[in-house]
Structures are given as structure tokens and as C-alpha cells.
């Protein structure tokens, strides 16, 4: 059996990538969002129906959480590959169905939203890492958008943000007094992490409204059903949830195809960290992720760039060994879904773990000292290592905090404050 580790910590991992001091549990939850528009049942070529077909939308969620001291359980879990047919075993620190911790104060909640297609395990390296540091992390399998349920793109366009907020509400109910997770986490102090189409959904959930042009795309959501997320609409104005305090978007999709403009992105209401590769050929960079960041103007926003990295920068777990084959059905080597032509995946993961930890600790835990890890010279290559013999920094020391000497290379970190 392949050893597909999701918890690799390389010797050059930055400081905050390290696992925390809490044991981690993981378990599967099943949810059903009732009476949703059934996008797949709508014929885009037919006349618009008087009433949209509706269904009860199932969602599977993987929950990572701090475990009780002395808890036990298997460290292996099953997941399907990008081919949608091969099931593999992944291994990490988390223990399946371990007893949850009983904290003195509830932990912050973080939601994770995968790409199209993807699944709830794609960012498992980050979910498990955060849980070890005192977060409860709910990673969503988005129906119609997983490797095994991939269907018409319109469902993803309409449902991403709706899924995120439904899961938030379900998690809130389960943590309420008398609930299964009462006292474990605080759903009113939540963060959101999205990758690719999950990042698209995170922008919408954060308050970014889509363009009128995108609502009418023939290849998009049928019969104007994306209009609920239209910038300036009442439905979109009612969407953002004050329980979500911040968001992180890896390679968010949409600017490259006209889903966003300055007016819509000006609606983002919460601080956001964007993470991208400068050679992203899916969401694009200058006219894609970077342009989204540039047009978020009303809140603090940061952009972490992996120089020469592609669309997979930071987000996907390392490619499972069984993915190293060319699929005639898909037309590409399945490992490409997880890997990068330039960067080592574990290295990218460690950097992402470091920055997301600093960001979430600052915004959800109020740990102001974490902000020091985000107060950086923009170009990592320009940082100067200048230390005294006793280990204290000299006045001209500007090396990226948390990175060992010689390891802060090939990265950019830029920040913006509200206009």
C-alpha cells in the first residue's frame, strides 16, 4: 500500500507550518440542504420554466478537530483520485472518529471549499494542520463538483456560496446548547478557505457580486439562475454572513472569464488573503487572481505569490502515488491535478500552512503578534539576513519572519489597506 502522507514537514518549512500541540480527530458528516433549485434538471435550450425544479441537496463534510488527550483511532483514510474511479489510502496525524477535546473556550471554525472538480480531502494537509493548532475545520464535498459527481458547471456557479453558508448554519446548530458539538467551536467566529472554484465561492460569500454579463453566459448557469449572486441585487446583498470574519482564496477563478469587475469586487466586506502562482494558466494571474486582489478595495487584502508557480500553488495535497499514470479517459497524467511543474508540492503546502496559520490566528484568535509574520518586505528575495552573534536582529535585518536563513526565496507578499 502506498504511503500517501499529507502531513509532510520539510526541513526548510517556515516556522508556523509546524503542527500544533493538539492531537487531531477526523470524522464524516452528512448534511442535506432542502428545497434547492435543481440546476441539473433545467434544460438550458428549452424555454424558461414558470417554476424552477427543486430538490434536497446532499453534502458530505469531513470534520477535523482537536482531539481529547489520550484519544486513539486509525491515521488512514480513503479518498478518490481525480480520475473518479481509483480509491486510495491517505495518511496523516488525524485519528478517525477520535473523541473530541473539551476546551475551556470554543475553538474558531474554518470552512474549506475545493475546486471543480475536487473533493473534501484535496486540502486535507491544511485542514489537519489547522486542527492541531486549535481550529475546527469543516471541508465540504460540493455535490455536482466532486471527482465522482462532476456535472454541468452551472451547478457549481450557483451553489458554491450557498453550500458554504448552509454548512456554516448546520455547524452552528450542532454547536448550539444541547448539540453534538456544544462547546467545541464557535460558529460565530468563522473563517473560509476556498481553492479555485471554492475561491470563486469565497469571493461571493465575502460580498463580491458577479457581473450582469456572467449571469447571461450561455455556457454558465441556465436561465439567469446565477442572478442571485449579481452585484447590487437584493439576494446577493442579503447573502454575506457576519459570522464569517475572514477568507483565504487560493487561485480564485472568474476574473479571467468576466465574472468580476471593480464594482462587484468592491462589495467584499471581510479581510481576505489571496494566494496564487504567477504562472496560473487556469484562473490566470495578472488578469486573474492579481486583478481580483487589486479590485478588492474596501477591506484589508493581501496577495501571496509563488513566483513561476501554477494553478496548484499551495492548495492541493501531494499527489498520491497511484495518481502517477496517464489516463486515456481524462487525457492527462492524473498526478498533474495535484502537482506543479516548478515547485515541490510539500514545500508549497508548508508555505501555505505558515501563512494561513498567521492569517487565521490574527483574524480569528486576535493574536496580534502573528501580524509580525505578515509584516514583510514584498519580495522575499530582497530580504536581508543580518543578525548579531546572540541571535538578535540587527537594524538592517529584513528577512521574512519565520523563514530560516536562505529559505525565503521565490515568493512575493503584498498588502493593501482600504481606500
PDB file of C-alpha atoms in Angstrom, residues 144-260:
ATOM      1  CA  UNK A 144     -22.072  18.032  -8.801  1.00  0.00           C
ATOM      2  CA  UNK A 145     -18.465  19.180  -8.393  1.00  0.00           C
ATOM      3  CA  UNK A 146     -16.533  16.223  -6.945  1.00  0.00           C
ATOM      4  CA  UNK A 147     -14.462  13.750  -8.931  1.00  0.00           C
ATOM      5  CA  UNK A 148     -17.337  11.250  -8.790  1.00  0.00           C
ATOM      6  CA  UNK A 149     -20.268  13.646  -9.201  1.00  0.00           C
ATOM      7  CA  UNK A 150     -18.854  16.180 -11.677  1.00  0.00           C
ATOM      8  CA  UNK A 151     -21.741  17.557 -13.715  1.00  0.00           C
ATOM      9  CA  UNK A 152     -22.861  20.732 -15.501  1.00  0.00           C
ATOM     10  CA  UNK A 153     -20.754  23.735 -14.500  1.00  0.00           C
ATOM     11  CA  UNK A 154     -23.817  25.864 -13.811  1.00  0.00           C
ATOM     12  CA  UNK A 155     -24.476  23.965 -10.604  1.00  0.00           C
ATOM     13  CA  UNK A 156     -21.051  24.909  -9.295  1.00  0.00           C
ATOM     14  CA  UNK A 157     -21.513  28.555 -10.271  1.00  0.00           C
ATOM     15  CA  UNK A 158     -24.795  28.879  -8.396  1.00  0.00           C
ATOM     16  CA  UNK A 159     -24.251  26.550  -5.445  1.00  0.00           C
ATOM     17  CA  UNK A 160     -20.721  27.222  -4.198  1.00  0.00           C
ATOM     18  CA  UNK A 161     -21.527  30.080  -1.875  1.00  0.00           C
ATOM     19  CA  UNK A 162     -24.903  28.607  -0.929  1.00  0.00           C
ATOM     20  CA  UNK A 163     -23.195  25.369   0.137  1.00  0.00           C
ATOM     21  CA  UNK A 164     -20.647  27.266   2.223  1.00  0.00           C
ATOM     22  CA  UNK A 165     -23.302  29.198   4.125  1.00  0.00           C
ATOM     23  CA  UNK A 166     -25.579  26.194   4.571  1.00  0.00           C
ATOM     24  CA  UNK A 167     -22.734  24.201   6.114  1.00  0.00           C
ATOM     25  CA  UNK A 168     -21.937  27.151   8.376  1.00  0.00           C
ATOM     26  CA  UNK A 169     -25.527  27.196   9.616  1.00  0.00           C
ATOM     27  CA  UNK A 170     -25.576  23.422  10.148  1.00  0.00           C
ATOM     28  CA  UNK A 171     -22.333  23.630  12.078  1.00  0.00           C
ATOM     29  CA  UNK A 172     -23.799  26.445  14.178  1.00  0.00           C
ATOM     30  CA  UNK A 173     -26.821  24.333  15.050  1.00  0.00           C
ATOM     31  CA  UNK A 174     -24.638  21.374  16.034  1.00  0.00           C
ATOM     32  CA  UNK A 175     -22.597  23.618  18.338  1.00  0.00           C
ATOM     33  CA  UNK A 176     -25.617  25.202  19.996  1.00  0.00           C
ATOM     34  CA  UNK A 177     -26.582  24.320  23.545  1.00  0.00           C
ATOM     35  CA  UNK A 178     -27.557  20.653  23.641  1.00  0.00           C
ATOM     36  CA  UNK A 179     -25.961  19.967  20.254  1.00  0.00           C
ATOM     37  CA  UNK A 180     -23.438  17.219  19.490  1.00  0.00           C
ATOM     38  CA  UNK A 181     -20.579  19.734  19.419  1.00  0.00           C
ATOM     39  CA  UNK A 182     -21.702  22.249  22.025  1.00  0.00           C
ATOM     40  CA  UNK A 183     -18.656  23.978  23.464  1.00  0.00           C
ATOM     41  CA  UNK A 184     -16.211  22.615  20.882  1.00  0.00           C
ATOM     42  CA  UNK A 185     -16.254  25.504  18.424  1.00  0.00           C
ATOM     43  CA  UNK A 186     -17.793  28.915  17.911  1.00  0.00           C
ATOM     44  CA  UNK A 187     -19.562  29.182  14.548  1.00  0.00           C
ATOM     45  CA  UNK A 188     -19.950  32.929  15.058  1.00  0.00           C
ATOM     46  CA  UNK A 189     -16.163  33.230  14.785  1.00  0.00           C
ATOM     47  CA  UNK A 190     -15.557  31.557  11.448  1.00  0.00           C
ATOM     48  CA  UNK A 191     -13.125  31.717   8.552  1.00  0.00           C
ATOM     49  CA  UNK A 192     -13.449  30.447   4.997  1.00  0.00           C
ATOM     50  CA  UNK A 193     -10.810  28.884   2.738  1.00  0.00           C
ATOM     51  CA  UNK A 194     -11.512  28.220  -0.926  1.00  0.00           C
ATOM     52  CA  UNK A 195      -9.447  26.896  -3.820  1.00  0.00           C
ATOM     53  CA  UNK A 196     -10.168  27.706  -7.489  1.00  0.00           C
ATOM     54  CA  UNK A 197     -13.981  27.434  -7.742  1.00  0.00           C
ATOM     55  CA  UNK A 198     -14.007  27.293  -3.953  1.00  0.00           C
ATOM     56  CA  UNK A 199     -12.152  30.612  -4.089  1.00  0.00           C
ATOM     57  CA  UNK A 200     -14.802  31.907  -6.510  1.00  0.00           C
ATOM     58  CA  UNK A 201     -17.428  30.932  -3.950  1.00  0.00           C
ATOM     59  CA  UNK A 202     -15.422  32.535  -1.154  1.00  0.00           C
ATOM     60  CA  UNK A 203     -15.358  35.854  -3.012  1.00  0.00           C
ATOM     61  CA  UNK A 204     -19.162  35.717  -3.366  1.00  0.00           C
ATOM     62  CA  UNK A 205     -19.627  34.754   0.280  1.00  0.00           C
ATOM     63  CA  UNK A 206     -17.326  37.609   1.273  1.00  0.00           C
ATOM     64  CA  UNK A 207     -19.583  40.071  -0.560  1.00  0.00           C
ATOM     65  CA  UNK A 208     -18.229  40.130  -4.117  1.00  0.00           C
ATOM     66  CA  UNK A 209     -21.081  40.202  -6.642  1.00  0.00           C
ATOM     67  CA  UNK A 210     -20.815  38.786 -10.169  1.00  0.00           C
ATOM     68  CA  UNK A 211     -21.329  40.788 -13.358  1.00  0.00           C
ATOM     69  CA  UNK A 212     -24.509  41.049 -15.405  1.00  0.00           C
ATOM     70  CA  UNK A 213     -22.621  39.615 -18.378  1.00  0.00           C
ATOM     71  CA  UNK A 214     -21.740  36.437 -16.460  1.00  0.00           C
ATOM     72  CA  UNK A 215     -25.361  35.915 -15.450  1.00  0.00           C
ATOM     73  CA  UNK A 216     -26.225  35.681 -19.140  1.00  0.00           C
ATOM     74  CA  UNK A 217     -23.445  33.369 -20.330  1.00  0.00           C
ATOM     75  CA  UNK A 218     -24.950  30.576 -22.431  1.00  0.00           C
ATOM     76  CA  UNK A 219     -22.378  28.130 -21.040  1.00  0.00           C
ATOM     77  CA  UNK A 220     -22.947  29.185 -17.441  1.00  0.00           C
ATOM     78  CA  UNK A 221     -25.932  28.861 -15.134  1.00  0.00           C
ATOM     79  CA  UNK A 222     -29.178  28.318 -17.122  1.00  0.00           C
ATOM     80  CA  UNK A 223     -31.968  30.866 -17.425  1.00  0.00           C
ATOM     81  CA  UNK A 224     -30.385  33.538 -15.252  1.00  0.00           C
ATOM     82  CA  UNK A 225     -30.156  31.377 -12.140  1.00  0.00           C
ATOM     83  CA  UNK A 226     -26.786  32.963 -11.315  1.00  0.00           C
ATOM     84  CA  UNK A 227     -28.653  36.251 -10.849  1.00  0.00           C
ATOM     85  CA  UNK A 228     -28.968  35.572  -7.129  1.00  0.00           C
ATOM     86  CA  UNK A 229     -25.267  36.499  -6.893  1.00  0.00           C
ATOM     87  CA  UNK A 230     -25.475  39.572  -9.138  1.00  0.00           C
ATOM     88  CA  UNK A 231     -23.699  42.634  -7.767  1.00  0.00           C
ATOM     89  CA  UNK A 232     -26.258  45.092  -6.429  1.00  0.00           C
ATOM     90  CA  UNK A 233     -29.084  42.572  -6.258  1.00  0.00           C
ATOM     91  CA  UNK A 234     -31.146  42.165  -3.107  1.00  0.00           C
ATOM     92  CA  UNK A 235     -30.438  38.427  -2.977  1.00  0.00           C
ATOM     93  CA  UNK A 236     -26.704  38.945  -3.078  1.00  0.00           C
ATOM     94  CA  UNK A 237     -26.868  41.832  -0.630  1.00  0.00           C
ATOM     95  CA  UNK A 238     -28.557  39.509   1.851  1.00  0.00           C
ATOM     96  CA  UNK A 239     -26.021  36.708   1.340  1.00  0.00           C
ATOM     97  CA  UNK A 240     -22.873  37.598   3.349  1.00  0.00           C
ATOM     98  CA  UNK A 241     -22.960  36.193   6.872  1.00  0.00           C
ATOM     99  CA  UNK A 242     -21.424  38.234   9.704  1.00  0.00           C
ATOM    100  CA  UNK A 243     -20.261  35.027  11.377  1.00  0.00           C
ATOM    101  CA  UNK A 244     -17.564  34.702   8.698  1.00  0.00           C
ATOM    102  CA  UNK A 245     -14.820  37.116   9.742  1.00  0.00           C
ATOM    103  CA  UNK A 246     -12.190  36.475   7.069  1.00  0.00           C
ATOM    104  CA  UNK A 247     -11.426  34.382   3.993  1.00  0.00           C
ATOM    105  CA  UNK A 248      -8.448  32.894   2.161  1.00  0.00           C
ATOM    106  CA  UNK A 249      -8.740  32.269  -1.584  1.00  0.00           C
ATOM    107  CA  UNK A 250      -6.229  30.082  -3.436  1.00  0.00           C
ATOM    108  CA  UNK A 251      -6.239  30.755  -7.176  1.00  0.00           C
ATOM    109  CA  UNK A 252      -9.846  32.046  -7.235  1.00  0.00           C
ATOM    110  CA  UNK A 253     -11.448  31.632 -10.638  1.00  0.00           C
ATOM    111  CA  UNK A 254     -13.650  34.059 -12.557  1.00  0.00           C
ATOM    112  CA  UNK A 255     -11.828  37.293 -13.381  1.00  0.00           C
ATOM    113  CA  UNK A 256     -10.379  35.607 -16.457  1.00  0.00           C
ATOM    114  CA  UNK A 257     -13.871  34.980 -17.839  1.00  0.00           C
ATOM    115  CA  UNK A 258     -15.660  38.189 -16.880  1.00  0.00           C
ATOM    116  CA  UNK A 259     -17.401  37.143 -13.672  1.00  0.00           C
ATOM    117  CA  UNK A 260     -15.887  40.023 -11.702  1.00  0.00           C
TER     118      UNK A 260
END
